[in-house]
Amino acid sequence: MKKFIAVFLFAALFLTNNALAQFGEPEVRQVDAPKNLFDEGYKTGFGFNLALSDFGFGAGGQFRFGLRPYTEALITLKISGLKDPTEQTFTDFLGYRTTPDKYQRIISVPLYFGIKQRFMPEKIADNFRLFSSISAGPTFAFSYSYFDDVNENGFRENDARIYGFTERTNDIFTGWGDSETHWGMGGEFTIGIDFGDNFANLSTVQFGYTMNYFPNGIQVLQPCKADLNRIGEAPLNPCGVGGNYTEVFFQDQSGNIFSEQAPLEKANDPRKYFGSAQISFIFGWMW
C-alpha cells in the first residue's frame, strides 16, 4: 500500500511539473518604442485648415516643421470673419437675413507662428497622437459697410413708416467702397489629435480658443442710435459720425404728414477684443 501511494505521488508531481511547463505564463513582451515623424524622416508638412467658431467659417493653410522627435514648429495663415458676440441674426419667412444694429462686416487674416508638442507617446498608440499647441502673431482685418448709410449718420433708418425711407442692407460683396483696414495681434491655443499609422498623410482634428486684439478698435455695431423719446430736443451724446439728428415722420388725425428731428446719441463703442472657441480640421501631407 505504501509503495502504491509513493508511486501515485511521484506520478502526480511529474504530471504537474509537465503541465506547468507546458501551460505556464508566457514570457513578458517588451513594449515597442513609439514612432515619431522626426525619426521616420517626415520633417516638413502642409495641410489645409478648415475652422468653425462663433464667428463662422474660416479656411487657410498650415506649415509644419519638425524640430525634435515630438516637437514641431507651426506657421498658420487663414481667413475668417469676426463678429460682435452680442449680434443676433434674424431670418424672415422669405429667407431674408438681417442683423439689427450691425454697422460693419469684418474679414480677418491672421498669421500665427507657434509650437506643437506631442503628449504621452509611450502610453498612447502612434495612430492616435495627442498634442497641444500655442501660436501667436499679427492679424490684418478688413471692415466694410453692412448697410448703405445714405445720410452718413452712423445709424440705419430701417423703417419707412418712421423715417420716410429705408437704408438697404448690403450683401457680402457690396459696400467695399466704404472699407477700412486694421492691424492687431492674435493667437490661439489648441488640444488635438493626429490620426493614422501612415505618417505621410496628415489628418488632424483640434479644439481650442482663438483671439484677436485691435488696439484702436473696430466699429462692428452702429455707433449711433435715435432717441425717439426726445424728439425735438438736443442730442445728449453725439456720436461724432455725420449729423446729430435723424428725421422722424408722423401723421395727425386729419391724415397730414409732418416730420420732427429725433436726436442721435452714442450707442456702441468700437470693439477691441474678439475671442471664440474653435474646432479645426486639417488635411494634408508630410514629407
Coordinates of C-alpha atoms in Angstrom, one line a residue:
M1 CA 0.0 0.0 0.0
K2 CA 2.8 2.4 0.9
K3 CA 4.5 1.6 -2.4
F4 CA 1.3 2.4 -4.3
I5 CA 0.9 5.7 -2.5
A6 CA 4.5 6.7 -3.2
V7 CA 4.1 5.8 -6.9
F8 CA 0.9 7.8 -7.1
L9 CA 2.5 10.9 -5.5
F10 CA 5.5 10.7 -7.8
A11 CA 3.3 10.4 -10.9
A12 CA 1.1 13.4 -9.8
L13 CA 4.2 15.5 -9.2
F14 CA 5.7 14.6 -12.5
L15 CA 2.4 15.4 -14.4
T16 CA 2.0 18.7 -12.5
N17 CA 5.5 19.9 -13.4
N18 CA 4.9 19.0 -17.1
A19 CA 1.6 20.8 -17.0
L20 CA 3.2 23.9 -15.5
A21 CA 6.0 23.8 -18.1
Q22 CA 3.5 23.4 -20.9
F23 CA 0.7 25.8 -19.8
G24 CA 2.6 28.3 -17.6
E25 CA 2.6 32.1 -18.0
P26 CA 4.2 33.4 -21.3
E27 CA 7.3 35.5 -21.3
V28 CA 6.7 39.2 -20.9
R29 CA 6.9 41.1 -24.2
Q30 CA 8.9 44.3 -24.4
V31 CA 6.8 47.3 -25.4
D32 CA 7.8 48.7 -28.8
A33 CA 9.4 52.1 -28.7
P34 CA 6.9 54.8 -30.0
K35 CA 7.5 56.1 -33.5
N36 CA 7.6 59.8 -34.4
L37 CA 7.6 61.8 -37.6
F38 CA 11.0 63.3 -37.0
D39 CA 12.9 60.0 -36.7
E40 CA 10.9 58.5 -39.5
G41 CA 12.1 61.2 -41.8
Y42 CA 8.9 63.3 -42.0
K43 CA 10.2 66.8 -41.0
T44 CA 8.0 69.1 -43.2
G45 CA 4.3 69.2 -43.8
F46 CA 1.4 71.2 -45.2
G47 CA -2.3 71.0 -44.5
F48 CA -5.5 72.8 -45.4
N49 CA -7.1 74.2 -42.3
L50 CA -10.9 74.4 -42.1
A51 CA -12.2 76.0 -38.9
L52 CA -15.6 76.6 -37.2
S53 CA -16.1 79.2 -34.4
D54 CA -18.7 81.6 -33.1
F55 CA -17.6 84.0 -35.9
G56 CA -18.5 81.5 -38.6
F57 CA -16.4 79.5 -41.1
G58 CA -12.7 80.0 -41.7
A59 CA -10.2 78.5 -44.1
G60 CA -6.4 78.6 -44.7
G61 CA -3.2 76.6 -44.6
Q62 CA -0.7 75.4 -42.1
F63 CA 3.0 74.5 -42.5
R64 CA 4.7 72.2 -40.0
F65 CA 8.4 71.8 -39.4
G66 CA 9.9 69.1 -37.2
L67 CA 12.3 70.4 -34.5
R68 CA 12.7 67.3 -32.3
P69 CA 11.1 63.8 -32.1
Y70 CA 7.9 65.1 -30.6
T71 CA 8.1 68.8 -31.2
E72 CA 7.1 70.8 -34.3
A73 CA 7.0 74.5 -35.3
L74 CA 3.8 75.8 -36.9
I75 CA 3.0 78.6 -39.4
T76 CA -0.7 79.2 -39.9
L77 CA -2.4 81.6 -42.3
K78 CA -6.1 81.7 -42.7
I79 CA -9.0 84.0 -43.5
S80 CA -12.2 84.2 -41.4
G81 CA -14.9 86.6 -40.3
L82 CA -15.2 88.5 -37.0
K83 CA -18.4 89.4 -35.2
D84 CA -19.5 91.1 -32.0
P85 CA -20.6 88.4 -29.5
T86 CA -23.9 90.3 -28.9
E87 CA -25.0 90.1 -32.5
Q88 CA -28.3 88.3 -33.4
T89 CA -29.3 87.4 -36.9
F90 CA -32.9 87.0 -37.9
T91 CA -34.4 85.3 -40.9
D92 CA -37.9 86.2 -42.2
F93 CA -40.3 83.8 -44.0
L94 CA -38.8 84.8 -47.4
G95 CA -35.3 83.8 -46.2
Y96 CA -34.1 87.4 -45.9
R97 CA -31.5 87.7 -43.2
T98 CA -30.7 90.8 -41.2
T99 CA -28.7 91.7 -38.1
P100 CA -30.1 94.6 -36.1
D101 CA -27.6 97.3 -35.1
K102 CA -24.9 95.8 -37.4
Y103 CA -22.6 98.5 -38.8
Q104 CA -19.7 96.8 -40.5
R105 CA -18.7 93.3 -41.6
I106 CA -15.1 92.2 -40.8
I107 CA -12.8 89.8 -42.5
S108 CA -9.6 88.9 -40.7
V109 CA -6.4 87.4 -42.0
P110 CA -4.2 86.2 -39.0
L111 CA -0.6 84.9 -39.5
Y112 CA 0.3 82.8 -36.5
F113 CA 3.7 81.3 -35.5
G114 CA 3.6 78.6 -32.9
I115 CA 4.9 75.4 -31.3
K116 CA 3.3 72.0 -31.1
Q117 CA 4.2 69.3 -28.6
R118 CA 3.0 65.6 -28.5
F119 CA 2.0 64.1 -25.2
M120 CA 2.4 60.6 -23.7
P121 CA 3.8 58.9 -26.8
E122 CA 4.8 55.8 -24.7
K123 CA 1.2 55.3 -23.4
I124 CA -0.9 56.2 -26.4
A125 CA -0.8 54.4 -29.8
D126 CA 1.1 56.0 -32.7
N127 CA -2.1 56.2 -34.7
F128 CA -3.8 58.4 -32.1
R129 CA -1.1 61.1 -31.4
L130 CA -2.3 63.5 -28.7
F131 CA -0.8 67.0 -28.8
S132 CA -1.2 70.6 -27.7
S133 CA -0.1 73.8 -29.5
I134 CA 0.1 77.5 -28.9
S135 CA 0.5 80.2 -31.5
A136 CA 0.6 84.0 -31.9
G137 CA 1.2 86.6 -34.5
P138 CA -0.1 89.7 -36.4
T139 CA -3.7 90.0 -37.6
F140 CA -4.8 92.1 -40.6
A141 CA -8.5 92.9 -40.7
F142 CA -10.7 94.5 -43.4
S143 CA -14.0 96.1 -42.4
Y144 CA -16.7 97.3 -44.8
S145 CA -20.3 98.7 -44.5
Y146 CA -23.1 96.4 -43.6
F147 CA -25.7 98.9 -44.9
D148 CA -25.8 101.8 -47.3
D149 CA -25.6 104.8 -44.9
V150 CA -27.1 107.4 -47.3
N151 CA -27.1 110.3 -44.9
E152 CA -23.8 109.1 -43.2
N153 CA -25.0 109.5 -39.7
G154 CA -23.9 106.1 -38.4
F155 CA -27.4 104.9 -37.9
R156 CA -29.6 102.8 -40.1
E157 CA -33.0 104.1 -40.8
N158 CA -34.7 100.7 -41.2
D159 CA -38.4 101.6 -41.1
A160 CA -40.0 103.7 -43.9
R161 CA -43.1 104.3 -41.7
I162 CA -41.0 106.1 -39.1
Y163 CA -38.1 107.6 -41.1
G164 CA -39.7 108.1 -44.5
F165 CA -37.2 105.8 -46.2
T166 CA -35.2 102.6 -45.6
E167 CA -31.4 102.3 -45.9
R168 CA -30.8 98.9 -47.6
T169 CA -28.6 96.2 -46.3
N170 CA -25.5 95.4 -48.4
D171 CA -24.9 91.8 -49.4
I172 CA -21.5 90.3 -48.6
F173 CA -20.0 91.6 -51.9
T174 CA -21.3 95.2 -51.6
G175 CA -20.0 98.1 -49.5
W176 CA -16.3 97.6 -50.2
G177 CA -16.0 101.2 -51.2
D178 CA -16.5 102.3 -47.6
S179 CA -13.9 100.0 -46.2
E180 CA -11.2 100.4 -43.5
T181 CA -8.1 98.4 -42.7
H182 CA -6.9 97.4 -39.2
W183 CA -3.8 95.8 -37.7
G184 CA -3.8 93.9 -34.5
M185 CA -2.4 90.9 -32.7
G186 CA -3.9 87.4 -32.2
G187 CA -3.3 83.9 -31.1
E188 CA -4.8 80.5 -30.4
F189 CA -4.4 77.6 -28.0
T190 CA -5.4 74.1 -29.2
I191 CA -5.5 70.5 -28.0
G192 CA -5.8 68.0 -30.8
I193 CA -5.1 64.5 -32.3
D194 CA -3.1 63.4 -35.3
F195 CA -4.7 60.2 -36.7
G196 CA -3.2 57.4 -38.7
D197 CA -0.3 55.0 -38.9
N198 CA 0.8 56.4 -42.3
F199 CA 2.9 59.4 -41.3
A200 CA 2.9 60.7 -44.9
N201 CA -0.8 61.6 -44.6
L202 CA -1.8 64.5 -42.4
S203 CA -5.2 64.1 -40.7
T204 CA -5.9 66.3 -37.6
V205 CA -8.8 67.4 -35.5
Q206 CA -8.2 70.1 -32.8
F207 CA -10.2 72.0 -30.3
G208 CA -9.2 75.3 -28.8
Y209 CA -9.6 79.0 -28.3
T210 CA -8.8 81.8 -30.8
M211 CA -8.4 85.5 -30.0
N212 CA -7.6 88.8 -31.7
Y213 CA -6.9 92.3 -30.3
F214 CA -7.0 95.6 -32.2
P215 CA -5.7 98.5 -30.1
N216 CA -7.7 101.1 -32.0
G217 CA -10.9 99.0 -32.0
I218 CA -13.3 98.2 -34.9
Q219 CA -16.8 99.7 -35.1
V220 CA -18.8 96.5 -35.5
L221 CA -22.2 97.7 -34.3
Q222 CA -23.8 101.1 -35.0
P223 CA -22.1 103.9 -33.3
C224 CA -25.4 105.9 -33.1
K225 CA -28.9 105.3 -32.1
A226 CA -32.0 107.5 -32.3
D227 CA -33.8 108.5 -29.1
L228 CA -37.5 108.6 -30.2
N229 CA -38.5 109.7 -26.7
R230 CA -36.6 113.0 -27.0
I231 CA -37.9 114.3 -30.4
G232 CA -37.1 117.9 -30.9
E233 CA -34.5 118.1 -28.1
A234 CA -30.8 118.5 -28.3
P235 CA -28.7 115.3 -28.6
L236 CA -27.3 114.1 -25.2
N237 CA -24.1 112.5 -26.5
P238 CA -23.5 113.0 -30.2
C239 CA -21.6 110.0 -31.6
G240 CA -19.4 112.1 -33.9
V241 CA -20.4 110.5 -37.2
G242 CA -22.2 112.8 -39.7
G243 CA -25.2 114.6 -38.3
N244 CA -26.6 114.6 -34.8
Y245 CA -30.3 114.0 -35.8
T246 CA -32.5 111.8 -37.9
E247 CA -35.8 112.9 -39.3
V248 CA -39.0 111.1 -38.0
F249 CA -42.3 111.3 -39.8
F250 CA -45.8 111.5 -38.1
Q251 CA -49.4 111.5 -39.3
D252 CA -52.0 113.6 -37.5
Q253 CA -55.7 112.7 -37.1
S254 CA -56.5 114.6 -40.3
G255 CA -54.1 112.5 -42.3
N256 CA -51.5 115.2 -42.7
I257 CA -47.9 114.1 -42.6
F258 CA -45.2 116.1 -40.8
S259 CA -41.7 115.5 -39.5
E260 CA -39.6 116.2 -36.5
Q261 CA -36.0 115.7 -35.6
A262 CA -35.0 112.9 -33.3
P263 CA -31.6 113.3 -31.6
L264 CA -28.9 110.7 -32.1
E265 CA -26.8 109.6 -29.2
K266 CA -23.9 107.2 -28.6
A267 CA -24.9 103.6 -29.0
N268 CA -21.8 101.3 -29.3
D269 CA -18.1 101.8 -28.8
P270 CA -15.5 100.2 -31.2
R271 CA -14.7 96.6 -30.1
K272 CA -11.0 95.8 -29.4
Y273 CA -11.1 92.1 -28.4
F274 CA -12.6 89.2 -30.3
G275 CA -12.4 85.7 -28.8
S276 CA -14.2 82.4 -29.5
A277 CA -14.0 78.7 -29.0
Q278 CA -12.9 76.9 -32.2
I279 CA -12.8 73.5 -33.8
S280 CA -10.4 72.9 -36.7
F281 CA -9.9 70.1 -39.2
I282 CA -6.5 69.8 -41.0
F283 CA -5.9 67.6 -44.1
G284 CA -2.6 67.4 -46.0
W285 CA 0.6 65.5 -46.2
M286 CA 4.1 65.2 -44.7
W287 CA 7.4 64.7 -46.4

